[in-house]
Amino acid sequence: DTAVSQTPKYLVTQMGNDKSIKCEQNLGHDTMYWYKQDSKKFLKIMFSYNNKELIINETVPNRFSPKSPDKAHLNLHINSLELGDSAVYFCASSPGINQPQHFGDGTRLSIL
Amino acid sequence: AQSVTQLDSQVPVFEEAPVELRCNYSSSVSVYLFWYVQYPNQGLQLLLKYLSGSTLVKGINGFEAEFNKSQTSFHLRKPSVHISDTAEYFCAVKKEGGKLIFGQGTELSVKP
């Protein structure tokens, strides 16, 4: 029944590793997003895809690469993880670009 | 540049008291405005939205907000809060076709 689901919920890994976070939505939405929430709870958009096409690409290190195999999925791959990547990453989706967004429960990434 | 300012980082109130969480935005063009709530260890949930029409918007859980164009504000109100309203509240603004920009968040703490 979960509308926007992210896996894993928790991710603890070493600096320098490569990891992926998966996101799936079963709402039939056209647009999907990735956000980063830092330790002060500040939320900032990283990427947005509409119908599998990248439409927003914020100033994010190129170690972060989103991939959208289809409209219902938007995965986030991170290369060479750094300490500063520790945060909560939220996936979201919306029916269209200007519609309210539905969020997943987040993936808590901790870099050791 | 467009920005959102939530004027209070923390708002402590007693149960059954009224509450107002303040939000101001800066934009010279029409915007869409949202309030989201984040309960501990969860994703964001849409409380209410203003897209057009009536400036008084009613949302879930008894919350409402008023869009004031002259003051560029979108303050969130509830006449009587419950312990279960304890959460982080985010105001957000979106330009047509643009990205969602969040405020810094306001931590509402309801005490018995």
PDB file of C-alpha atoms in Angstrom:
ATOM      1  CA  ASP A   1       0.000   0.000   0.000  1.00  0.00           C
ATOM      2  CA  THR A   2       3.002   2.315   0.423  1.00  0.00           C
ATOM      3  CA  ALA A   3       2.736   5.108  -2.138  1.00  0.00           C
ATOM      4  CA  VAL A   4       6.405   6.136  -2.307  1.00  0.00           C
ATOM      5  CA  SER A   5       8.807   3.518  -1.004  1.00  0.00           C
ATOM      6  CA  GLN A   6      12.538   3.834  -0.559  1.00  0.00           C
ATOM      7  CA  THR A   7      15.078   1.134   0.170  1.00  0.00           C
ATOM      8  CA  PRO A   8      17.057   0.764   2.263  1.00  0.00           C
ATOM      9  CA  LYS A   9      15.695   2.728   5.214  1.00  0.00           C
ATOM     10  CA  TYR A  10      19.113   2.820   6.875  1.00  0.00           C
ATOM     11  CA  LEU A  11      22.502   2.677   5.165  1.00  0.00           C
ATOM     12  CA  VAL A  12      25.771   2.643   7.093  1.00  0.00           C
ATOM     13  CA  THR A  13      28.920   2.399   5.043  1.00  0.00           C
ATOM     14  CA  GLN A  14      32.590   3.360   4.837  1.00  0.00           C
ATOM     15  CA  MET A  15      34.010   6.433   3.201  1.00  0.00           C
ATOM     16  CA  GLY A  16      34.991   5.793  -0.418  1.00  0.00           C
ATOM     17  CA  ASN A  17      32.351   3.141  -1.077  1.00  0.00           C
ATOM     18  CA  ASP A  18      29.727   3.272  -3.819  1.00  0.00           C
ATOM     19  CA  LYS A  19      26.067   2.808  -2.849  1.00  0.00           C
ATOM     20  CA  SER A  20      22.600   3.038  -4.367  1.00  0.00           C
ATOM     21  CA  ILE A  21      19.225   4.033  -2.949  1.00  0.00           C
ATOM     22  CA  LYS A  22      16.105   2.839  -4.715  1.00  0.00           C
ATOM     23  CA  CYS A  23      12.755   4.599  -4.996  1.00  0.00           C
ATOM     24  CA  GLU A  24       9.477   3.367  -6.380  1.00  0.00           C
ATOM     25  CA  GLN A  25       6.062   5.015  -6.526  1.00  0.00           C
ATOM     26  CA  ASN A  26       2.768   3.265  -7.253  1.00  0.00           C
ATOM     27  CA  LEU A  27       0.720   6.443  -7.652  1.00  0.00           C
ATOM     28  CA  GLY A  28       1.017   6.687 -11.416  1.00  0.00           C
ATOM     29  CA  HIS A  29       2.785  10.032 -11.089  1.00  0.00           C
ATOM     30  CA  ASP A  30       4.831  11.532 -13.916  1.00  0.00           C
ATOM     31  CA  THR A  31       7.377  13.440 -11.839  1.00  0.00           C
ATOM     32  CA  MET A  32       9.873  12.163  -9.275  1.00  0.00           C
ATOM     33  CA  TYR A  33      12.415  13.913  -7.064  1.00  0.00           C
ATOM     34  CA  TRP A  34      15.384  13.394  -4.775  1.00  0.00           C
ATOM     35  CA  TYR A  35      15.937  15.667  -1.766  1.00  0.00           C
ATOM     36  CA  LYS A  36      18.719  15.824   0.812  1.00  0.00           C
ATOM     37  CA  GLN A  37      17.941  16.742   4.432  1.00  0.00           C
ATOM     38  CA  ASP A  38      20.983  17.692   6.499  1.00  0.00           C
ATOM     39  CA  SER A  39      21.540  17.422  10.237  1.00  0.00           C
ATOM     40  CA  LYS A  40      19.821  20.783  10.776  1.00  0.00           C
ATOM     41  CA  LYS A  41      16.752  19.428   8.939  1.00  0.00           C
ATOM     42  CA  PHE A  42      17.280  21.743   5.982  1.00  0.00           C
ATOM     43  CA  LEU A  43      15.718  20.236   2.858  1.00  0.00           C
ATOM     44  CA  LYS A  44      17.165  20.860  -0.562  1.00  0.00           C
ATOM     45  CA  ILE A  45      16.202  19.423  -3.915  1.00  0.00           C
ATOM     46  CA  MET A  46      18.875  17.493  -5.774  1.00  0.00           C
ATOM     47  CA  PHE A  47      17.184  16.146  -8.910  1.00  0.00           C
ATOM     48  CA  SER A  48      13.815  15.942 -10.600  1.00  0.00           C
ATOM     49  CA  TYR A  49      12.651  13.718 -13.447  1.00  0.00           C
ATOM     50  CA  ASN A  50       9.493  14.126 -15.493  1.00  0.00           C
ATOM     51  CA  ASN A  51       8.507  11.125 -17.602  1.00  0.00           C
ATOM     52  CA  LYS A  52      12.034   9.723 -17.252  1.00  0.00           C
ATOM     53  CA  GLU A  53      13.664  12.968 -18.400  1.00  0.00           C
ATOM     54  CA  LEU A  54      15.887  15.036 -16.132  1.00  0.00           C
ATOM     55  CA  ILE A  55      14.333  18.466 -15.573  1.00  0.00           C
ATOM     56  CA  ILE A  56      16.059  19.731 -12.426  1.00  0.00           C
ATOM     57  CA  ASN A  57      19.712  19.166 -11.654  1.00  0.00           C
ATOM     58  CA  GLU A  58      20.880  21.270  -8.759  1.00  0.00           C
ATOM     59  CA  THR A  59      24.489  21.970  -7.910  1.00  0.00           C
ATOM     60  CA  VAL A  60      25.237  18.456  -6.790  1.00  0.00           C
ATOM     61  CA  PRO A  61      28.654  16.737  -7.061  1.00  0.00           C
ATOM     62  CA  ASN A  62      28.825  14.481 -10.099  1.00  0.00           C
ATOM     63  CA  ARG A  63      29.448  11.584  -7.709  1.00  0.00           C
ATOM     64  CA  PHE A  64      25.643  11.580  -7.443  1.00  0.00           C
ATOM     65  CA  SER A  65      23.908  10.077 -10.460  1.00  0.00           C
ATOM     66  CA  PRO A  66      20.140   9.557 -10.684  1.00  0.00           C
ATOM     67  CA  LYS A  67      18.705   6.879 -12.918  1.00  0.00           C
ATOM     68  CA  SER A  68      15.091   6.519 -13.996  1.00  0.00           C
ATOM     69  CA  PRO A  69      14.480   3.180 -15.747  1.00  0.00           C
ATOM     70  CA  ASP A  70      10.762   3.964 -15.982  1.00  0.00           C
ATOM     71  CA  LYS A  71       8.235   6.501 -14.727  1.00  0.00           C
ATOM     72  CA  ALA A  72       7.674   4.618 -11.470  1.00  0.00           C
ATOM     73  CA  HIS A  73      11.320   4.401 -10.415  1.00  0.00           C
ATOM     74  CA  LEU A  74      14.039   6.902  -9.644  1.00  0.00           C
ATOM     75  CA  ASN A  75      17.206   5.466  -8.145  1.00  0.00           C
ATOM     76  CA  LEU A  76      20.141   7.415  -6.739  1.00  0.00           C
ATOM     77  CA  HIS A  77      23.678   6.115  -7.108  1.00  0.00           C
ATOM     78  CA  ILE A  78      26.503   7.688  -5.127  1.00  0.00           C
ATOM     79  CA  ASN A  79      30.176   7.072  -5.921  1.00  0.00           C
ATOM     80  CA  SER A  80      33.134   7.558  -3.588  1.00  0.00           C
ATOM     81  CA  LEU A  81      31.075   8.416  -0.535  1.00  0.00           C
ATOM     82  CA  GLU A  82      32.354  11.227   1.682  1.00  0.00           C
ATOM     83  CA  LEU A  83      31.652  12.128   5.312  1.00  0.00           C
ATOM     84  CA  GLY A  84      29.597  15.121   4.180  1.00  0.00           C
ATOM     85  CA  ASP A  85      27.188  12.842   2.356  1.00  0.00           C
ATOM     86  CA  SER A  86      25.752  11.725   5.697  1.00  0.00           C
ATOM     87  CA  ALA A  87      22.143  12.883   5.646  1.00  0.00           C
ATOM     88  CA  VAL A  88      18.596  11.708   5.135  1.00  0.00           C
ATOM     89  CA  TYR A  89      17.682  11.330   1.474  1.00  0.00           C
ATOM     90  CA  PHE A  90      14.021  11.645   0.512  1.00  0.00           C
ATOM     91  CA  CYS A  91      12.372  10.516  -2.661  1.00  0.00           C
ATOM     92  CA  ALA A  92       9.119  12.189  -3.725  1.00  0.00           C
ATOM     93  CA  SER A  93       6.664  12.106  -6.600  1.00  0.00           C
ATOM     94  CA  SER A  94       3.885  14.307  -7.971  1.00  0.00           C
ATOM     95  CA  PRO A  95       1.264  13.974 -10.717  1.00  0.00           C
ATOM     96  CA  GLY A  96       2.880  16.847 -12.598  1.00  0.00           C
ATOM     97  CA  ILE A  97       5.578  19.457 -12.195  1.00  0.00           C
ATOM     98  CA  ASN A  98       3.416  21.964 -10.303  1.00  0.00           C
ATOM     99  CA  GLN A  99       1.416  19.518  -8.204  1.00  0.00           C
ATOM    100  CA  PRO A 100       1.915  18.705  -4.497  1.00  0.00           C
ATOM    101  CA  GLN A 101       4.597  16.140  -3.828  1.00  0.00           C
ATOM    102  CA  HIS A 102       4.249  12.861  -1.946  1.00  0.00           C
ATOM    103  CA  PHE A 103       7.310  11.849   0.049  1.00  0.00           C
ATOM    104  CA  GLY A 104       8.839   8.533   0.996  1.00  0.00           C
ATOM    105  CA  ASP A 105       9.980   7.855   4.570  1.00  0.00           C
ATOM    106  CA  GLY A 106      13.613   8.628   3.814  1.00  0.00           C
ATOM    107  CA  THR A 107      16.921   6.765   3.732  1.00  0.00           C
ATOM    108  CA  ARG A 108      19.280   7.581   6.581  1.00  0.00           C
ATOM    109  CA  LEU A 109      22.815   7.435   5.189  1.00  0.00           C
ATOM    110  CA  SER A 110      25.698   7.379   7.659  1.00  0.00           C
ATOM    111  CA  ILE A 111      29.294   7.458   6.492  1.00  0.00           C
ATOM    112  CA  LEU A 112      31.922   6.080   8.864  1.00  0.00           C
TER     113      LEU A 112
ATOM    114  CA  ALA B   1      16.174  34.790  -6.059  1.00  0.00           C
ATOM    115  CA  GLN B   2      13.229  33.206  -4.446  1.00  0.00           C
ATOM    116  CA  SER B   3      13.370  32.333  -0.762  1.00  0.00           C
ATOM    117  CA  VAL B   4      11.229  31.177   2.086  1.00  0.00           C
ATOM    118  CA  THR B   5      11.707  32.317   5.685  1.00  0.00           C
ATOM    119  CA  GLN B   6      10.165  30.611   8.654  1.00  0.00           C
ATOM    120  CA  LEU B   7      10.526  33.151  11.401  1.00  0.00           C
ATOM    121  CA  ASP B   8      10.540  30.763  14.368  1.00  0.00           C
ATOM    122  CA  SER B   9      12.827  27.757  14.604  1.00  0.00           C
ATOM    123  CA  GLN B  10      11.031  26.421  17.705  1.00  0.00           C
ATOM    124  CA  VAL B  11       7.519  27.008  19.004  1.00  0.00           C
ATOM    125  CA  PRO B  12       6.621  25.478  22.375  1.00  0.00           C
ATOM    126  CA  VAL B  13       2.932  25.554  23.308  1.00  0.00           C
ATOM    127  CA  PHE B  14       0.629  23.888  25.791  1.00  0.00           C
ATOM    128  CA  GLU B  15      -1.992  21.395  24.717  1.00  0.00           C
ATOM    129  CA  GLU B  16      -5.313  22.970  23.598  1.00  0.00           C
ATOM    130  CA  ALA B  17      -3.675  26.369  23.069  1.00  0.00           C
ATOM    131  CA  PRO B  18      -3.840  28.095  19.658  1.00  0.00           C
ATOM    132  CA  VAL B  19      -0.705  28.214  17.536  1.00  0.00           C
ATOM    133  CA  GLU B  20       0.580  30.200  14.579  1.00  0.00           C
ATOM    134  CA  LEU B  21       3.670  29.195  12.605  1.00  0.00           C
ATOM    135  CA  ARG B  22       4.945  32.043  10.503  1.00  0.00           C
ATOM    136  CA  CYS B  23       6.163  31.895   6.918  1.00  0.00           C
ATOM    137  CA  ASN B  24       7.223  34.681   4.577  1.00  0.00           C
ATOM    138  CA  TYR B  25       8.321  34.283   0.999  1.00  0.00           C
ATOM    139  CA  SER B  26       9.997  36.532  -1.516  1.00  0.00           C
ATOM    140  CA  SER B  27       8.870  36.431  -5.096  1.00  0.00           C
ATOM    141  CA  SER B  28       7.877  38.920  -7.740  1.00  0.00           C
ATOM    142  CA  VAL B  29       5.724  36.457  -9.637  1.00  0.00           C
ATOM    143  CA  SER B  30       2.823  34.164  -8.873  1.00  0.00           C
ATOM    144  CA  VAL B  31       3.724  31.252  -6.664  1.00  0.00           C
ATOM    145  CA  TYR B  32       2.252  28.094  -5.292  1.00  0.00           C
ATOM    146  CA  LEU B  33       2.528  27.708  -1.518  1.00  0.00           C
ATOM    147  CA  PHE B  34       2.557  24.605   0.641  1.00  0.00           C
ATOM    148  CA  TRP B  35       2.869  23.516   4.252  1.00  0.00           C
ATOM    149  CA  TYR B  36       4.296  20.088   5.013  1.00  0.00           C
ATOM    150  CA  VAL B  37       4.594  18.272   8.349  1.00  0.00           C
ATOM    151  CA  GLN B  38       7.363  15.840   9.259  1.00  0.00           C
ATOM    152  CA  TYR B  39       6.797  13.531  12.212  1.00  0.00           C
ATOM    153  CA  PRO B  40       9.901  11.999  13.844  1.00  0.00           C
ATOM    154  CA  ASN B  41      11.699   9.525  11.580  1.00  0.00           C
ATOM    155  CA  GLN B  42       9.156   9.920   8.818  1.00  0.00           C
ATOM    156  CA  GLY B  43       8.883  11.634   5.456  1.00  0.00           C
ATOM    157  CA  LEU B  44       6.998  14.819   4.753  1.00  0.00           C
ATOM    158  CA  GLN B  45       3.230  14.877   4.555  1.00  0.00           C
ATOM    159  CA  LEU B  46       1.258  17.596   2.811  1.00  0.00           C
ATOM    160  CA  LEU B  47      -0.862  19.633   5.240  1.00  0.00           C
ATOM    161  CA  LEU B  48      -2.346  22.127   2.812  1.00  0.00           C
ATOM    162  CA  LYS B  49      -1.669  24.049  -0.382  1.00  0.00           C
ATOM    163  CA  TYR B  50      -2.496  27.368  -1.989  1.00  0.00           C
ATOM    164  CA  LEU B  51      -2.568  27.343  -5.787  1.00  0.00           C
ATOM    165  CA  SER B  52      -5.181  30.038  -6.504  1.00  0.00           C
ATOM    166  CA  GLY B  53      -8.631  31.174  -5.416  1.00  0.00           C
ATOM    167  CA  SER B  54      -9.659  31.725  -1.793  1.00  0.00           C
ATOM    168  CA  THR B  55      -6.836  33.064   0.323  1.00  0.00           C
ATOM    169  CA  LEU B  56      -7.909  31.017   3.358  1.00  0.00           C
ATOM    170  CA  VAL B  57      -6.896  27.422   2.867  1.00  0.00           C
ATOM    171  CA  LYS B  58      -8.027  24.568   5.074  1.00  0.00           C
ATOM    172  CA  GLY B  59      -5.904  21.465   5.426  1.00  0.00           C
ATOM    173  CA  ILE B  60      -5.787  18.198   7.306  1.00  0.00           C
ATOM    174  CA  ASN B  61      -5.712  17.768  11.085  1.00  0.00           C
ATOM    175  CA  GLY B  62      -7.558  21.069  11.692  1.00  0.00           C
ATOM    176  CA  PHE B  63      -4.814  23.302  10.274  1.00  0.00           C
ATOM    177  CA  GLU B  64      -5.447  26.302   8.067  1.00  0.00           C
ATOM    178  CA  ALA B  65      -3.310  28.973   6.427  1.00  0.00           C
ATOM    179  CA  GLU B  66      -3.944  32.390   4.956  1.00  0.00           C
ATOM    180  CA  PHE B  67      -2.229  33.658   1.834  1.00  0.00           C
ATOM    181  CA  ASN B  68      -1.497  37.376   2.167  1.00  0.00           C
ATOM    182  CA  LYS B  69      -0.082  38.742  -1.050  1.00  0.00           C
ATOM    183  CA  SER B  70       0.597  42.263   0.253  1.00  0.00           C
ATOM    184  CA  GLN B  71       2.616  40.917   3.183  1.00  0.00           C
ATOM    185  CA  THR B  72       4.021  37.953   1.182  1.00  0.00           C
ATOM    186  CA  SER B  73       3.062  35.669   4.037  1.00  0.00           C
ATOM    187  CA  PHE B  74       1.472  32.251   4.379  1.00  0.00           C
ATOM    188  CA  HIS B  75       1.135  31.665   8.126  1.00  0.00           C
ATOM    189  CA  LEU B  76      -0.151  28.336   9.436  1.00  0.00           C
ATOM    190  CA  ARG B  77      -2.689  28.272  12.264  1.00  0.00           C
ATOM    191  CA  LYS B  78      -4.552  25.839  14.455  1.00  0.00           C
ATOM    192  CA  PRO B  79      -7.049  26.977  17.109  1.00  0.00           C
ATOM    193  CA  SER B  80      -6.316  24.129  19.545  1.00  0.00           C
ATOM    194  CA  VAL B  81      -3.281  21.853  19.331  1.00  0.00           C
ATOM    195  CA  HIS B  82      -2.864  18.273  20.519  1.00  0.00           C
ATOM    196  CA  ILE B  83       0.174  16.419  21.783  1.00  0.00           C
ATOM    197  CA  SER B  84       0.126  14.502  18.484  1.00  0.00           C
ATOM    198  CA  ASP B  85       0.790  17.742  16.568  1.00  0.00           C
ATOM    199  CA  THR B  86       4.367  17.735  17.875  1.00  0.00           C
ATOM    200  CA  ALA B  87       6.472  17.648  14.715  1.00  0.00           C
ATOM    201  CA  GLU B  88       8.597  19.711  12.333  1.00  0.00           C
ATOM    202  CA  TYR B  89       6.643  21.973   9.980  1.00  0.00           C
ATOM    203  CA  PHE B  90       7.964  23.179   6.655  1.00  0.00           C
ATOM    204  CA  CYS B  91       6.683  26.001   4.505  1.00  0.00           C
ATOM    205  CA  ALA B  92       7.511  25.725   0.799  1.00  0.00           C
ATOM    206  CA  VAL B  93       7.103  27.853  -2.309  1.00  0.00           C
ATOM    207  CA  LYS B  94       7.090  26.855  -5.938  1.00  0.00           C
ATOM    208  CA  LYS B  95       7.112  28.980  -9.040  1.00  0.00           C
ATOM    209  CA  GLU B  96       5.236  27.633 -12.041  1.00  0.00           C
ATOM    210  CA  GLY B  97       7.444  25.064 -13.737  1.00  0.00           C
ATOM    211  CA  GLY B  98      10.088  25.531 -11.068  1.00  0.00           C
ATOM    212  CA  LYS B  99      11.469  23.713  -8.120  1.00  0.00           C
ATOM    213  CA  LEU B 100      10.085  23.493  -4.603  1.00  0.00           C
ATOM    214  CA  ILE B 101      12.012  25.645  -2.129  1.00  0.00           C
ATOM    215  CA  PHE B 102      11.645  24.872   1.554  1.00  0.00           C
ATOM    216  CA  GLY B 103      11.951  27.088   4.585  1.00  0.00           C
ATOM    217  CA  GLN B 104      14.229  26.162   7.447  1.00  0.00           C
ATOM    218  CA  GLY B 105      11.474  24.395   9.356  1.00  0.00           C
ATOM    219  CA  THR B 106       9.704  25.149  12.645  1.00  0.00           C
ATOM    220  CA  GLU B 107       9.732  22.622  15.440  1.00  0.00           C
ATOM    221  CA  LEU B 108       6.343  22.610  17.147  1.00  0.00           C
ATOM    222  CA  SER B 109       6.493  21.136  20.620  1.00  0.00           C
ATOM    223  CA  VAL B 110       3.148  20.601  22.360  1.00  0.00           C
ATOM    224  CA  LYS B 111       3.347  20.098  26.113  1.00  0.00           C
ATOM    225  CA  PRO B 112       0.668  18.634  28.385  1.00  0.00           C
TER     226      PRO B 112
END
